[in-house]
Amino acid sequence: MTDENEYRFGTRAVHAGQQPDPTTGAIMTPIYQTSTYAQEGIGVHKGHEYARVSNPTRTALEGNVAALEGAAHGAAFASGVAAIEAMVKLLSAGDHVICGSNVYGGTDRLFRQVLARLGLEFSFVDTREPKRIADAVTDRTRIVLVETPTNPMMHLTDIAAAAEIAHQAGAWLVVDNTFATPYFQKPLALGADAVVHSSTKYLNGHSDVVGGIVLTSDDEIIEGLRFLQKSAGAVPGPMDCWLVLRGTKTLHVRMEMHDANGRRIAEWLQHEPRVEAIFYAGLPTHPQHALAKKQMTGFGGMISIELSSRERAEAFLRGTRIFTLAESLGGVESLISHPAAMTHAAVPKEDREAMGITDGLVRLSVGIEDVEDLIEDLDRALPK
Ligand SMILES: *Cc1c(COP(=O)(O)O)cnc(C)c1O
């Protein structure tokens, strides 16, 4: 496909970034399992020299996801945290990053325990209130990074408002769009400068790859990221790129189903007396539901619930049969997890509790199984 932007989402999901293979006509992008490429003479080649720098399977994936996010460019990395690290490594020691306080635990750990040691400065603020971002700006602020909805509290950030504040400060707004996916939320269209994903999650959707990607239309950002792919090398292999590329072909179909199942289960949980509280942006009772409707077109399959104690949470986690106790999210199969002990164990306990990640909190990643089976599973497992 050549002029991607003239097509709608599902058509782009299936075709963007890919053409039949020029040598054989293969419809599916081959897995170019090679580390290097033959040169006819010094510097005379077909556009690829060494696979850390570029690989045709990776290029196809980058073009595909860029088209889905409405970006001019994509840069794929070996994991979601590698993508986030690359974005922040565009900065220099002494520069300042404002990061949402409730982000993925691995992002928090990367910033506090790795990059802060190398001289970058981080402020963690509750970005639900855009003014807090403005209050945290310094003359060295270069990146504002927000996750919306957040993992696992489903807090939202007003992307357009955050972009305006970032730009006034001369900083980039980077949005981690892993939870919503471009099918339900397009941060670049709302003013963000770059989008990051853990493609491990919904983009791939089948829980068989770890990967990350950054999408942007900003030339300075993409040049910097290409330089980092080459110079720091946290790039994905061709097999993993191919798997994610296969996943994105059904992103629109899967997300409709995650969303339909997510809404049904959220509604059921909301009326369930054994559940103390429910966090799902698609419910009218969510404190930021109006913002959710403004900047998202669907709410997906991520739901957190409060069961008020570690004992009740553990009984529930042990009791499900279809929902499997595991880290990660966004696959076709339903998973259940305990953020305080699992994904967010690296976040300091006071910070964790301040944002609501209690010992009674359970996170559901609702898959695409039959929703009646999922509800029966939860009903059976919920402790009295
Ligand atoms: C999982 C996750 C990440 C990290 O991605 P990996 O692929 O596991 O490195 C970053 N952000 C969010 C929102 C995530 O859920």
PDB file of C-alpha atoms in Angstrom, residues 7 32 51 64 76 105 113 128 130 161 165 174 204 253 291 301 305 316-317 354 381-382:
ATOM      1  CA  TYR A   7      -7.672   4.459   3.925  1.00  0.00           C
ATOM      2  CA  TYR A  32      14.203 -11.464   6.986  1.00  0.00           C
ATOM      3  CA  ALA A  51      20.355  -5.501  10.796  1.00  0.00           C
ATOM      4  CA  ASN A  64       2.277  -0.274   9.810  1.00  0.00           C
ATOM      5  CA  ALA A  76      10.621  -0.339  16.958  1.00  0.00           C
ATOM      6  CA  GLY A 105       5.906  -0.004  37.431  1.00  0.00           C
ATOM      7  CA  GLN A 113      16.710   3.404  39.511  1.00  0.00           C
ATOM      8  CA  ARG A 128      -5.044  13.963  36.184  1.00  0.00           C
ATOM      9  CA  PRO A 130      -3.001  19.389  34.199  1.00  0.00           C
ATOM     10  CA  ALA A 161      -4.211  20.193  27.850  1.00  0.00           C
ATOM     11  CA  ILE A 165       1.548  22.897  28.810  1.00  0.00           C
ATOM     12  CA  VAL A 174       5.019  11.704  25.060  1.00  0.00           C
ATOM     13  CA  ASN A 204       0.638  -7.942  19.283  1.00  0.00           C
ATOM     14  CA  VAL A 253     -11.378  -6.711  15.409  1.00  0.00           C
ATOM     15  CA  LEU A 291     -12.830  13.193  29.530  1.00  0.00           C
ATOM     16  CA  GLY A 301     -10.721  -4.585  28.406  1.00  0.00           C
ATOM     17  CA  ILE A 305     -11.382  -3.733  41.300  1.00  0.00           C
ATOM     18  CA  PHE A 316     -10.286 -14.336  44.160  1.00  0.00           C
ATOM     19  CA  LEU A 317      -6.994 -14.800  42.266  1.00  0.00           C
ATOM     20  CA  ALA A 354      -1.047   7.123  47.677  1.00  0.00           C
ATOM     21  CA  ALA A 381     -14.287 -16.905  42.297  1.00  0.00           C
ATOM     22  CA  LEU A 382     -15.421 -13.720  44.063  1.00  0.00           C
TER      23      LEU A 382
END
